Short mmCIF file of C-alpha atoms in Angstrom, two decimals:
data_model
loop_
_atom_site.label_atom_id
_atom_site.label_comp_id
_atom_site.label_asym_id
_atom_site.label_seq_id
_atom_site.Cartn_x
_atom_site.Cartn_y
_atom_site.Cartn_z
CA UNK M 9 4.09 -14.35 16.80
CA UNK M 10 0.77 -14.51 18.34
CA UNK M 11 -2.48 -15.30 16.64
CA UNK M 12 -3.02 -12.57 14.31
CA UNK M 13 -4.77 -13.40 10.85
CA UNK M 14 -4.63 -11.26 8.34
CA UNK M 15 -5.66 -11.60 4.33
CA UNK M 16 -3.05 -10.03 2.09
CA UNK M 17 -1.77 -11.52 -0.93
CA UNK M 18 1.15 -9.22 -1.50
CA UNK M 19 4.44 -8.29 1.05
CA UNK M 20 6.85 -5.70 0.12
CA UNK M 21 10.15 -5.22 1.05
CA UNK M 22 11.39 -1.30 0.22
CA UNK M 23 15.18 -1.48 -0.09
CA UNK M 24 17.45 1.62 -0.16
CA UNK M 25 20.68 0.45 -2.18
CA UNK M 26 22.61 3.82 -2.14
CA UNK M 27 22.13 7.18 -0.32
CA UNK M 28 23.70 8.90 -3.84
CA UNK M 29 21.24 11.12 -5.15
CA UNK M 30 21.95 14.38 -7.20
CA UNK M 31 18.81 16.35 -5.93
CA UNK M 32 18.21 18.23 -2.56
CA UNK M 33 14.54 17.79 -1.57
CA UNK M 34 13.44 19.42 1.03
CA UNK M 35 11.88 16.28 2.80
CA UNK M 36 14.20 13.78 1.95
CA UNK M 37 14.56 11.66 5.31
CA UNK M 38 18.22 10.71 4.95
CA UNK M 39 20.02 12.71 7.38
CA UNK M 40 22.94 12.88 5.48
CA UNK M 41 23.81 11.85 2.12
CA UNK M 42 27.03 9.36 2.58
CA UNK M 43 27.33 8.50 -1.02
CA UNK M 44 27.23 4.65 0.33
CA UNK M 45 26.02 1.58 -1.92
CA UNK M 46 25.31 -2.16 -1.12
CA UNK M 47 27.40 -4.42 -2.74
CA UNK M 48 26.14 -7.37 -4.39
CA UNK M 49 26.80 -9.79 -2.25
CA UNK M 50 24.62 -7.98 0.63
CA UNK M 51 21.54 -7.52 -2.15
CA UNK M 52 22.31 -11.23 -2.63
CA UNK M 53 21.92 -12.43 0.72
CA UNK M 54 18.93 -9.47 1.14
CA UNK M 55 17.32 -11.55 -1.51
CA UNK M 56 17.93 -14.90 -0.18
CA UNK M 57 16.08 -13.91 2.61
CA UNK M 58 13.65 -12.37 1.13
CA UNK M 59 12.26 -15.53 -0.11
CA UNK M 60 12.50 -17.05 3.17
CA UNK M 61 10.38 -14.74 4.77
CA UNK M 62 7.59 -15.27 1.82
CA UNK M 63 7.66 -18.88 2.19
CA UNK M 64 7.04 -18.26 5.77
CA UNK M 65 4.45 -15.46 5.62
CA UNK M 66 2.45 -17.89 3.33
CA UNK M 67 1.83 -20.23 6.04
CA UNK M 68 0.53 -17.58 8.27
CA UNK M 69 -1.55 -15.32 5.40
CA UNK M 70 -4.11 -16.53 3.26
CA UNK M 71 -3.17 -18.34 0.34
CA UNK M 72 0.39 -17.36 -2.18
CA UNK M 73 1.73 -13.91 -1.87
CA UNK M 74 3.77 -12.31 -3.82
CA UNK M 75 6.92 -10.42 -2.92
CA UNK M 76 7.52 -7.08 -4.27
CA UNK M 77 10.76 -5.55 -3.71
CA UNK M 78 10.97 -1.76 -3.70
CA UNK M 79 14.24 -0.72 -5.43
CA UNK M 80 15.47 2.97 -4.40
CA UNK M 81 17.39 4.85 -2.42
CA UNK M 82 18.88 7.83 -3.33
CA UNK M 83 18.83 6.86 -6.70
CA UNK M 84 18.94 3.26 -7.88
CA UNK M 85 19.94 4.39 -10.98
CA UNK M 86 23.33 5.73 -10.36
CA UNK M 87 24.08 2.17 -9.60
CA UNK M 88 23.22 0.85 -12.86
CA UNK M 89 24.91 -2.34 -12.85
CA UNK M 90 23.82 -3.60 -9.51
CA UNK M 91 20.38 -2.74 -10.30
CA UNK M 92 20.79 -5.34 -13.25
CA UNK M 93 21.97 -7.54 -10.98
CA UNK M 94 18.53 -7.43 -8.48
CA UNK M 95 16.57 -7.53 -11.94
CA UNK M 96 18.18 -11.01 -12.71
CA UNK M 97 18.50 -12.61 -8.98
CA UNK M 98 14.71 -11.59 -8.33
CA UNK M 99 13.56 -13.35 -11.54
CA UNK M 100 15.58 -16.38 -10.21
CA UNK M 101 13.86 -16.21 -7.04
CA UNK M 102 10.41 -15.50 -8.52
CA UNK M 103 10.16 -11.91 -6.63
CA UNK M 104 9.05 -8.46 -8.69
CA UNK M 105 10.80 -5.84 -8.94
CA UNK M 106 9.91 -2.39 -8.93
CA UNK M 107 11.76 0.73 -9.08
CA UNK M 108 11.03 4.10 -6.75
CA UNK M 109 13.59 6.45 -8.81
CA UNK M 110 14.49 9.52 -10.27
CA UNK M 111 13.59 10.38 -14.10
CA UNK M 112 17.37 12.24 -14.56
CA UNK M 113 18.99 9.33 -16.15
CA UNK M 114 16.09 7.30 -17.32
CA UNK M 115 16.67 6.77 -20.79
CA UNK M 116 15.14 4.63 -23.57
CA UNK M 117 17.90 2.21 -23.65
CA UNK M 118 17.78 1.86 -19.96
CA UNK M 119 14.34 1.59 -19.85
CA UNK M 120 14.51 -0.95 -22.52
CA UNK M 121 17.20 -2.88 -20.91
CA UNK M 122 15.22 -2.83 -17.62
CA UNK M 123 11.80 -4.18 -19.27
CA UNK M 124 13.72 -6.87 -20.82
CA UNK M 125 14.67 -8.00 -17.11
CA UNK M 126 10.84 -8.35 -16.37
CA UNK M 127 10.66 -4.70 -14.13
CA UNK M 128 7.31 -4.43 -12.83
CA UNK M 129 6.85 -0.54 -12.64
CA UNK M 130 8.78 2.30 -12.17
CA UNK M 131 7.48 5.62 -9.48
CA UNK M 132 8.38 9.05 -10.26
CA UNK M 133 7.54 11.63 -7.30
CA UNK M 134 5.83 14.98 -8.78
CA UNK M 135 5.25 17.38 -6.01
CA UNK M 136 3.52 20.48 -7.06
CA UNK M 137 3.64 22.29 -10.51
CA UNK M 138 6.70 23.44 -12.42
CA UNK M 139 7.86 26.33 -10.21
CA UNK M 140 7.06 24.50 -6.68
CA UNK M 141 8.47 21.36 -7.72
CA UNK M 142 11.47 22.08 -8.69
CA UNK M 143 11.95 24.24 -5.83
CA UNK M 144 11.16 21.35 -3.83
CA UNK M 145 13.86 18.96 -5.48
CA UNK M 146 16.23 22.02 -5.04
CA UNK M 147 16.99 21.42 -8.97
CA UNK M 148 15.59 23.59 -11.95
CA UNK M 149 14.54 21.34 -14.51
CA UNK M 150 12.81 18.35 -12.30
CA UNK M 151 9.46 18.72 -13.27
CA UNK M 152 9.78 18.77 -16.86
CA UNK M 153 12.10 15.83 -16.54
CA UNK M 154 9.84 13.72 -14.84
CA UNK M 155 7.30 14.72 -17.38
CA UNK M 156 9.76 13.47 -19.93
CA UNK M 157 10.53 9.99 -17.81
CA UNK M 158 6.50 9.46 -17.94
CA UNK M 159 6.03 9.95 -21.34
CA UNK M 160 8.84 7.67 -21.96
CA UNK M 161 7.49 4.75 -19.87
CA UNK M 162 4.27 5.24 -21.44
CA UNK M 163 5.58 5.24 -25.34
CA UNK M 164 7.57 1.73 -23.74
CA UNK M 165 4.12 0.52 -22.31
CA UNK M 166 5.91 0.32 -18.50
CA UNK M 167 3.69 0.60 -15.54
CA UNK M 168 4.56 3.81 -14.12
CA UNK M 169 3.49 5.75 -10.97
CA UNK M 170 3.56 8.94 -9.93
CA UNK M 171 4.39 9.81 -5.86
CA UNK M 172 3.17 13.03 -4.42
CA UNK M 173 4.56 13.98 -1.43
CA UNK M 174 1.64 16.05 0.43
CA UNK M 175 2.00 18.94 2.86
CA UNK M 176 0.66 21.80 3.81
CA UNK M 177 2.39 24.47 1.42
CA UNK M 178 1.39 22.14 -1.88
CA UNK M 179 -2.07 20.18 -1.13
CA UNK M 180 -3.64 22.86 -3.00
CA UNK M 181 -2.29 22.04 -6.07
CA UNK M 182 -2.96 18.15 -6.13
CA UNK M 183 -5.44 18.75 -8.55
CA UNK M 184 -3.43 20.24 -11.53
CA UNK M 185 -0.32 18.14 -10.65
CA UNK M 186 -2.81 15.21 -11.05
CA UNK M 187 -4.20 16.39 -14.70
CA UNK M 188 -0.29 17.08 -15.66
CA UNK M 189 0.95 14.00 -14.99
CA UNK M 190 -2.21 11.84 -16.74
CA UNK M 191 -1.30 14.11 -19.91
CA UNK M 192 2.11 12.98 -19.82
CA UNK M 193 1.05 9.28 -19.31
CA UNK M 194 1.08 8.56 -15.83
CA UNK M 195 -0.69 5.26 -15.28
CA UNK M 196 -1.19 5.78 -11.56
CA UNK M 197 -1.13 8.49 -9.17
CA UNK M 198 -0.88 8.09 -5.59
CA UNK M 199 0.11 10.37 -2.44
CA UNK M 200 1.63 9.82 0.98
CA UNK M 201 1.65 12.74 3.72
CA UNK M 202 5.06 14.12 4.11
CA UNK M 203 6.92 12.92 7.82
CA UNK M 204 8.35 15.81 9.98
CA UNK M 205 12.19 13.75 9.73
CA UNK M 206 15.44 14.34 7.94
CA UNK M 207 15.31 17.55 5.72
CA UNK M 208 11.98 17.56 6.30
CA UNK M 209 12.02 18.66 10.15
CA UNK M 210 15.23 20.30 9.53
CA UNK M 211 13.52 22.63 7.14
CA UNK M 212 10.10 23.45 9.13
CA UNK M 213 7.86 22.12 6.61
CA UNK M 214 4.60 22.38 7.33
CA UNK M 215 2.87 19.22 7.51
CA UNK M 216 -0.21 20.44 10.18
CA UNK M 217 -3.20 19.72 7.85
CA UNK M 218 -6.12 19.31 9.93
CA UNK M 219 -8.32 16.32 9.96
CA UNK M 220 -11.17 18.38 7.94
CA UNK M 221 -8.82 19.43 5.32
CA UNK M 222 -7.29 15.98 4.71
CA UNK M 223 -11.10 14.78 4.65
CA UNK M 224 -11.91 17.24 2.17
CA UNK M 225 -8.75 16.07 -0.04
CA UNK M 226 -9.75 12.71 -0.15
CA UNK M 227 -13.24 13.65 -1.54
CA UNK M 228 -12.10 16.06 -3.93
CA UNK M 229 -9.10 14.32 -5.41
CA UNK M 230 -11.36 11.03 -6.00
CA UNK M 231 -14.34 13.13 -7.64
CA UNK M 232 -11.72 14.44 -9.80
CA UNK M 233 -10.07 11.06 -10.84
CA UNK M 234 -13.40 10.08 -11.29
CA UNK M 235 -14.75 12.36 -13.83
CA UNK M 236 -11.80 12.91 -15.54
CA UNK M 237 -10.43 9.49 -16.51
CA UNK M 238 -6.83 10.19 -16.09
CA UNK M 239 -4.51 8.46 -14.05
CA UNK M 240 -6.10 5.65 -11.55
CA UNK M 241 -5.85 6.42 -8.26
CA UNK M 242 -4.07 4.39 -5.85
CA UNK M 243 -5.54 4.19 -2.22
CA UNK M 244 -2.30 3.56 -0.48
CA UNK M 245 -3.54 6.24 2.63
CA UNK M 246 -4.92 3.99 5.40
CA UNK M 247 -7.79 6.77 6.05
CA UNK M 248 -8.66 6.08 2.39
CA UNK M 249 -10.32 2.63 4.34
CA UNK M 250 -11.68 5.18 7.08
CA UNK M 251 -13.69 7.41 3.84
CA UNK M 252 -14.67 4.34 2.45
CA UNK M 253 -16.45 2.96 5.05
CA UNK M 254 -18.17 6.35 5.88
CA UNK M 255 -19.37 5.97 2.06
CA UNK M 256 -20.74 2.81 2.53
CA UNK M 257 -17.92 1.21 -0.07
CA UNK M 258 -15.88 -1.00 2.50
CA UNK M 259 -17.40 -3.71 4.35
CA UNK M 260 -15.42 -5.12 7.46
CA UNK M 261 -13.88 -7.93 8.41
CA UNK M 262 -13.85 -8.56 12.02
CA UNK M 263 -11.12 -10.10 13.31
CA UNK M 264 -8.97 -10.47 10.57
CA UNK M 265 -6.99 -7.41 9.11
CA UNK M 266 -7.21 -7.20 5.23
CA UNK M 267 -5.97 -3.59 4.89
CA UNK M 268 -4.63 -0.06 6.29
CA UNK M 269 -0.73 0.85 7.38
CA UNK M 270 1.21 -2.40 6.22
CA UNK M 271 3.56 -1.89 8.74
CA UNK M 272 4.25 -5.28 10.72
CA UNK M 273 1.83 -6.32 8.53
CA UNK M 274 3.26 -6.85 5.03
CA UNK M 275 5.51 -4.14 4.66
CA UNK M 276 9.80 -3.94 5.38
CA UNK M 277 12.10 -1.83 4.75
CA UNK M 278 16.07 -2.07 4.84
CA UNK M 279 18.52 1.03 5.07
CA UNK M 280 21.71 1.39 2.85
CA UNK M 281 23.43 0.76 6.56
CA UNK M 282 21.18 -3.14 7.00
CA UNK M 283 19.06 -1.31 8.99
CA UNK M 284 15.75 -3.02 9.19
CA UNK M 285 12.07 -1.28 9.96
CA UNK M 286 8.55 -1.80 9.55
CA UNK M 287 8.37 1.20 6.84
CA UNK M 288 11.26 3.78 6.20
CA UNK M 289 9.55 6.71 7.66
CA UNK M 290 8.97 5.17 10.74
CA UNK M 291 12.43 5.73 12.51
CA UNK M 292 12.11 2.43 14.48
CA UNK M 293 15.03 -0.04 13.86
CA UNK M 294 14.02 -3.88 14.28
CA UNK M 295 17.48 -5.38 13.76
CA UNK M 296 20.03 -5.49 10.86
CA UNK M 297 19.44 -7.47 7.66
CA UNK M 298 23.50 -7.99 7.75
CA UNK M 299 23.54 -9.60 11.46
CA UNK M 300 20.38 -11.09 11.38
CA UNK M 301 17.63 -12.89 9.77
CA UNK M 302 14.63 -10.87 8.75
CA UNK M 303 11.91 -13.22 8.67
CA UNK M 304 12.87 -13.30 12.95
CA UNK M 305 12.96 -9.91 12.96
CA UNK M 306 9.19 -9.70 11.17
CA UNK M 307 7.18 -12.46 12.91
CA UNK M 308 9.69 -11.54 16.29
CA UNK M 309 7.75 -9.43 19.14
CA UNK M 310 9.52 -5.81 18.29
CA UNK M 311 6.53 -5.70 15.64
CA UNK M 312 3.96 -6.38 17.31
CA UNK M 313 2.95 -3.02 18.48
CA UNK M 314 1.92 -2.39 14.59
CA UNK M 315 -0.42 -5.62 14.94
CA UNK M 316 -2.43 -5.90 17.89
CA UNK M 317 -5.09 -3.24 19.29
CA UNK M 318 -3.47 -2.84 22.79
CA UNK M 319 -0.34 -1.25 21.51
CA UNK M 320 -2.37 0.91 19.14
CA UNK M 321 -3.45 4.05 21.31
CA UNK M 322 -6.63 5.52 19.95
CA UNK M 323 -6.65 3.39 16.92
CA UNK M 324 -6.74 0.29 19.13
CA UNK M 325 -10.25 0.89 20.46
CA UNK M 326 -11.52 1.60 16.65
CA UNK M 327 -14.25 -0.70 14.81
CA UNK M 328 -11.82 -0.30 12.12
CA UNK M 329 -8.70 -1.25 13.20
CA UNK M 330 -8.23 -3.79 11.01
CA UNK M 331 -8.35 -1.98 8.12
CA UNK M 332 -7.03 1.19 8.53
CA UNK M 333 -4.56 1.60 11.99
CA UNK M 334 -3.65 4.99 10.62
CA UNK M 335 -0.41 5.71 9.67
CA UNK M 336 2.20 4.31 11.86
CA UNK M 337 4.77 7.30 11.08
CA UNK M 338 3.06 10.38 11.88
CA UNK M 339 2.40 8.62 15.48
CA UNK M 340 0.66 5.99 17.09
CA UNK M 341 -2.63 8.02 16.66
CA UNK M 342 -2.92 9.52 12.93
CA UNK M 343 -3.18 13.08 13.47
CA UNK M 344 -5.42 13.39 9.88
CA UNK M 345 -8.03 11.18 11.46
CA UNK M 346 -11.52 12.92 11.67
CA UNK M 347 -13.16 10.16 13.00
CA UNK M 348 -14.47 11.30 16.59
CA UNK M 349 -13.63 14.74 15.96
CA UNK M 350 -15.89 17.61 15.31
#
């Protein structure tokens, strides 16, 4: 890999251990729900290299980082016993676990067995009130079982986050989805724009929020986290870093990337199928984890149109490149960005 330097001190590696998954979202991006698991011995050998690609990235980054690894699928928890299994190899390699799941079948003695294997956090996606949730999950009762889940992880003092997957038809309700989940005991609430792919293209959704309205969000949602000390707010949107330095709040770096899209940066993910790519909604396969190494696949050249500024259309000629890029699956120029636009 060429001479990029970049200060992160976490990498995470998102991966999808089953496609089964009793709810029909409207933007899931699995084409087709196979009902397909890993076994253990691929999550092993996942893990194994895993670690080899952190002891690598360490040499190149700044300092230790930690590896995350992003447990979901489907759901992870309709594979109960291999999900006890990653708990226990991950502690023995050092790497944290957390869990992107549904709140069906989260109980309090799974919840308690799972804290006892050191989980890190569990995520919960919310995605507009009662009646627009659930009609979003395709499955009447969602909403009010997520708020269940959350107010179980908080009476079990586990981290827990709350996804919301943002479009056109539900930005408008952010707001009140925000104050409902911080009732219920959400710890953290953070949104991603929905990716025209999977159910999501095959159902129309509208995802054309213009570059205004997104700004607009931004401003509103934070003034509202702000002054109403619920949930904190997790700035996972790499035009959060664009905002921020039109506030004044984010300094640069030059030369050195310390934040934005992660992908080729410090950010995998791996398929049911092996099927590696530098984030799940970015339908761009690198290799396979089960014929390959992934630490070649990261630092190989197949990634490197994520890194450097003359692969990066617009965003390459930015002041902020490395810090924000946009994000890398809605196209190689963010389509929310305001910046140069009137």
């Amino acid at each position: 890999m060429s001479n990029i330097e970049w200060t992160t001190n976490e990498f995470v590696l998102q991966l999808h251990i089953t496609d089964k998954c009793l709810n029909n979202c409207r933007h899931c991006y699995l084409d087709s729900k196979n009902k397909r698991s890993m076994s253990k011995d691929q999550v092993l050998g996942i893990i194994e290299q895993f670690r080899r690609l952190l002891d690598q990235y360490e040499d190149v980054s700044e300092g230790k980082c930690d590896g995350i690894l992003q447990v979901t699928g489907g759901d992870p928890l309709l594979e109960l016993d291999l999900l006890h299994f990653i708990l226990d190899e991950c502690n023995r390699y050092k790497i944290k676990v957390a869990i992107l799941g549904n709140p069906d079948f989260l109980t309090a003695p799974i919840l308690h067995d799972l804290i006892g294997r050191n989980l890190r956090s569990y995520q919960i996606s919310v995605d507009g009130t009662r009646s627009v949730h659930d009609q979003f999950r395709g499955k009447e009762g969602s909403f009010d079982n997520s708020l269940n889940a959350l107010s179980l992880l908080r009476e079990n003092d586990a981290k827990s986050f709350v996804m919301f997957n943002l479009h056109k038809e539900n930005m408008s309700e952010i707001i009140e989805v925000y104050d409902e989940v911080s009732q219920a005991g959400a710890a953290y609430f953070v949104f991603a724009r929905v990716v025209s792919i999977g159910e999501a293209k095959k159902n129309n959704l509208d995802v054309d929020i213009s570059p205004n309205e997104y700004r607009e969000l931004l401003k509103n949602i934070e003034k509202h986290a702000e002054e109403s000390g619920g949930a904190k707010l997790v700035y996972k949107c790499p035009l959060w870093t664009l905002y921020k330095h039109e506030t004044g709040e984010l300094q640069n770096q030059e030369e050195v990337i310390f934040g934005g899209c992660g992908a080729g940066i410090n950010t995998l993910s791996i398929d049911v199928n092996g099927d590696v790519m530098p984030c799940r909604r970015v339908q761009d396969v690198v290799g396979n984890v089960f014929e390959g190494d992934i630490a070649d696949m990261f630092f190989g050249e197949k990634l490197d149109k994520y890194r450097f500024p003359e692969h990066a259309g617009d965003c390459g000629d930015c002041e902020l490149f490395n810090c924000c890029r946009g994000c890398k699956a809605l196209g190689n120029t963010d389509p929310q960005c305001w910046k140069n636009k009137s």
